[in-house]
Amino acid sequence: MHNRNNAISSSPVLPPVMRNLPTSGLRTVPQRLKNLDYRSREYLTEHEVDQLISAAGKVGRHGHRDATLIMLTYRHGLRVSELVSLRWDQVDLRQGLMHINRLKQGNPSVHPIRGPELRALRRLQRDYPVLPYIFSSERKAPLTDDAIRKIVGRAGVEARLPFTVHPHMLRHACGYKLAQAGQDTRAIQHYLGHRNIQHTVRYTQLSSDRFKNFWKD
């Protein structure tokens, strides 16, 4: 897979806090951490996405398929259920457009697909020419949710990322990247298919760049 340098950059990560204080036979009360610190890592950086795509492309007989699904999941903020349901009739390779049917009562949208994605999808179509679903198994059935999770998790291990990687981290990475790039919150909402803008605000709340033009001196 030759898409290492084509992955969209994402914003810096807020690492989870993990503190295990040693005890010397005394019972201690651990310091309460913020709610965010209890959570596992929520999203990936540009470099980590790049590593993930590269690693997926080197594993197994379906490396190109797996690297492509990671790229599309990230660039279009796809949920796993949206990814596995993607069909070739939703993609117009000539116009460079992809129709996304958002689930969870989300708003459907049409996304542009760029050079790296177009090249990857064209190759995928040559490799799997008669299948209706973009991402299919050897049995010619759409990949299952569990298969997607295994593919992404395996790529994370292969890339030697120091934490467990799951597909939804790619959707969050997309949201944080768009916020970091200064995109309008409403535009991000429509891009990710959120019905409730409160689900989108989380990305702008953690983007430090939203303050950069407050002072001009």
Coordinates of C-alpha atoms in Angstrom, one line a residue:
M1 CA 0.0 0.0 0.0
H2 CA 1.5 3.3 -1.1
N3 CA -0.8 5.6 0.9
R4 CA 1.5 6.3 3.9
N5 CA 2.0 10.0 2.9
N6 CA -1.6 10.5 1.9
A7 CA -3.3 10.0 5.2
I8 CA -5.1 13.2 6.5
S9 CA -3.4 14.6 9.5
S10 CA -5.1 14.6 12.8
S11 CA -4.8 16.7 15.9
P12 CA -2.5 16.1 18.9
V13 CA -3.6 13.4 21.3
L14 CA -4.6 13.9 24.9
P15 CA -3.1 10.7 26.4
P16 CA -5.0 9.0 29.2
V17 CA -3.5 9.3 32.7
M18 CA -2.4 6.0 34.2
R19 CA -0.9 6.3 37.7
N20 CA -0.3 3.4 40.0
L21 CA 1.1 4.7 43.2
P22 CA 3.2 2.2 45.2
T23 CA 2.2 1.4 48.7
S24 CA 4.4 0.3 51.7
G25 CA 1.8 -1.6 53.6
L26 CA -0.3 1.5 54.2
R27 CA -3.8 1.9 52.9
T28 CA -3.9 4.9 50.7
V29 CA -6.8 6.7 49.0
P30 CA -6.1 7.1 45.3
Q31 CA -6.4 10.6 43.9
R32 CA -9.6 11.0 41.9
L33 CA -9.0 11.5 38.2
K34 CA -11.1 13.4 35.8
N35 CA -13.7 11.4 33.9
L36 CA -11.7 11.8 30.6
D37 CA -8.7 10.2 32.3
Y38 CA -10.6 7.0 33.0
R39 CA -11.4 6.5 29.3
S40 CA -9.1 4.7 26.9
R41 CA -7.5 6.5 24.1
E42 CA -10.3 7.9 21.9
Y43 CA -8.6 8.7 18.6
L44 CA -5.4 8.5 16.6
T45 CA -2.8 11.0 15.4
E46 CA -1.9 11.5 11.8
H47 CA 1.3 9.5 12.3
E48 CA -0.6 6.7 14.0
V49 CA -3.2 6.5 11.2
D50 CA -0.3 6.4 8.7
Q51 CA 1.3 3.6 10.6
L52 CA -2.0 1.7 10.8
I53 CA -2.6 2.0 7.0
S54 CA 0.9 0.9 6.2
A55 CA 0.8 -2.0 8.7
A56 CA -2.6 -3.3 7.4
G57 CA -1.2 -3.3 3.8
K58 CA 1.5 -5.7 4.8
V59 CA -0.6 -8.3 6.6
G60 CA -2.3 -11.3 5.0
R61 CA -3.7 -11.9 1.5
H62 CA -6.1 -9.0 1.7
G63 CA -3.7 -6.3 2.8
H64 CA -4.8 -3.8 0.2
R65 CA -8.5 -4.3 1.1
D66 CA -7.7 -3.8 4.8
A67 CA -5.6 -0.7 4.3
T68 CA -8.3 0.8 2.1
L69 CA -11.0 0.2 4.6
I70 CA -8.9 1.9 7.3
M71 CA -8.3 4.9 5.0
L72 CA -12.0 5.3 4.2
T73 CA -13.1 4.8 7.8
Y74 CA -10.8 7.6 8.8
R75 CA -11.3 10.1 6.0
H76 CA -15.1 9.8 6.1
G77 CA -15.7 9.2 9.8
L78 CA -17.5 6.0 9.2
R79 CA -19.1 3.8 11.9
V80 CA -18.3 0.1 11.5
S81 CA -21.9 -0.6 10.5
E82 CA -21.7 2.1 7.8
L83 CA -18.5 0.7 6.5
V84 CA -19.6 -2.9 6.2
S85 CA -22.8 -1.8 4.3
L86 CA -20.9 0.2 1.7
R87 CA -21.8 -0.9 -1.8
W88 CA -20.2 -0.1 -5.2
D89 CA -23.4 1.5 -6.3
Q90 CA -22.8 4.2 -3.7
V91 CA -19.5 5.2 -5.3
D92 CA -19.1 7.2 -8.5
L93 CA -15.4 6.8 -9.3
R94 CA -15.7 9.0 -12.4
Q95 CA -17.2 12.0 -10.5
G96 CA -15.2 11.2 -7.3
L97 CA -18.2 11.0 -5.0
M98 CA -19.4 8.6 -2.4
H99 CA -23.0 8.5 -1.0
I100 CA -23.0 7.6 2.7
N101 CA -26.1 6.3 4.4
R102 CA -25.6 7.2 8.0
L103 CA -27.0 5.0 10.6
K104 CA -28.3 5.7 14.1
Q105 CA -30.8 8.1 12.5
G106 CA -28.0 10.1 11.1
N107 CA -28.2 12.4 8.1
P108 CA -27.0 10.9 4.8
S109 CA -24.5 12.8 2.9
V110 CA -22.3 12.8 -0.3
H111 CA -18.6 13.1 0.2
P112 CA -15.9 13.8 -2.3
I113 CA -13.3 11.1 -2.7
R114 CA -9.7 12.2 -3.5
G115 CA -6.7 10.8 -5.4
P116 CA -5.4 8.3 -2.9
E117 CA -8.9 6.9 -2.2
L118 CA -9.8 6.8 -5.9
R119 CA -6.6 4.9 -6.7
A120 CA -7.2 2.5 -3.8
L121 CA -10.8 1.9 -4.7
R122 CA -10.1 1.3 -8.4
R123 CA -7.5 -1.3 -7.5
L124 CA -10.0 -2.9 -5.1
Q125 CA -12.6 -3.1 -7.8
R126 CA -10.1 -4.8 -10.0
D127 CA -9.2 -7.3 -7.3
Y128 CA -12.9 -8.0 -6.4
P129 CA -14.8 -7.3 -9.7
V130 CA -18.1 -9.1 -9.2
L131 CA -18.9 -8.3 -5.6
P132 CA -21.7 -5.8 -4.7
Y133 CA -20.1 -4.8 -1.4
I134 CA -16.9 -2.8 -1.4
F135 CA -15.4 -4.8 1.5
S136 CA -16.1 -8.4 1.2
S137 CA -14.8 -11.7 2.6
E138 CA -13.5 -14.7 0.7
R139 CA -17.0 -16.1 0.9
K140 CA -18.2 -13.1 -1.2
A141 CA -20.2 -11.8 1.7
P142 CA -19.8 -8.3 3.3
L143 CA -17.3 -8.3 6.1
T144 CA -18.9 -8.5 9.6
D145 CA -18.5 -5.9 12.3
D146 CA -16.4 -8.4 14.2
A147 CA -14.1 -8.9 11.2
I148 CA -13.6 -5.1 10.9
R149 CA -12.6 -4.9 14.5
K150 CA -10.2 -7.7 14.2
I151 CA -8.6 -6.2 11.0
V152 CA -8.1 -2.8 12.7
G153 CA -6.9 -4.3 16.0
R154 CA -4.4 -6.5 14.2
A155 CA -3.1 -3.6 12.2
G156 CA -2.6 -1.7 15.5
V157 CA -0.6 -4.7 16.9
E158 CA 1.4 -4.9 13.7
A159 CA 2.1 -1.2 13.8
R160 CA 3.3 -1.7 17.4
L161 CA 1.0 1.0 18.8
P162 CA 1.2 1.0 22.6
F163 CA -2.6 0.7 23.1
T164 CA -5.5 -1.3 21.8
V165 CA -6.9 0.1 18.6
H166 CA -10.6 -0.1 17.6
P167 CA -12.4 1.2 14.5
H168 CA -14.4 4.0 16.3
M169 CA -11.0 5.7 17.1
L170 CA -10.8 6.4 13.4
R171 CA -14.2 8.2 13.3
H172 CA -13.1 10.3 16.3
A173 CA -9.8 11.0 14.6
C174 CA -11.7 12.4 11.7
G175 CA -13.8 14.7 13.9
Y176 CA -10.8 16.0 15.8
K177 CA -8.9 16.5 12.6
L178 CA -11.6 18.6 11.0
A179 CA -12.0 20.7 14.2
Q180 CA -8.2 21.2 14.4
A181 CA -8.3 22.4 10.8
G182 CA -10.7 25.1 11.8
Q183 CA -13.8 23.7 10.0
D184 CA -17.2 25.0 11.0
T185 CA -19.0 23.0 13.6
R186 CA -22.1 22.7 11.5
A187 CA -20.0 21.5 8.5
I188 CA -18.4 18.8 10.7
Q189 CA -21.9 17.9 12.0
H190 CA -23.1 17.3 8.5
Y191 CA -19.9 15.5 7.4
L192 CA -20.2 13.0 10.2
G193 CA -23.9 12.7 9.9
H194 CA -24.7 13.8 13.5
R195 CA -28.4 14.6 14.1
N196 CA -27.5 16.3 17.4
I197 CA -24.8 19.0 17.2
Q198 CA -23.9 18.2 20.8
H199 CA -22.2 15.1 19.5
T200 CA -20.1 17.3 17.3
V201 CA -19.2 20.0 19.8
R202 CA -17.0 17.5 21.7
Y203 CA -14.4 17.8 18.9
T204 CA -14.3 21.6 18.9
Q205 CA -14.1 21.7 22.7
L206 CA -10.8 19.8 22.7
S207 CA -9.3 21.8 19.8
S208 CA -6.8 24.3 21.1
D209 CA -6.7 26.0 17.7
R210 CA -10.1 27.5 18.3
F211 CA -8.5 30.2 20.5
K212 CA -5.5 31.1 18.3
N213 CA -7.1 34.2 16.8
F214 CA -8.5 35.6 20.0
W215 CA -5.6 38.1 20.4
K216 CA -3.8 39.8 17.6
D217 CA -0.9 41.3 19.4

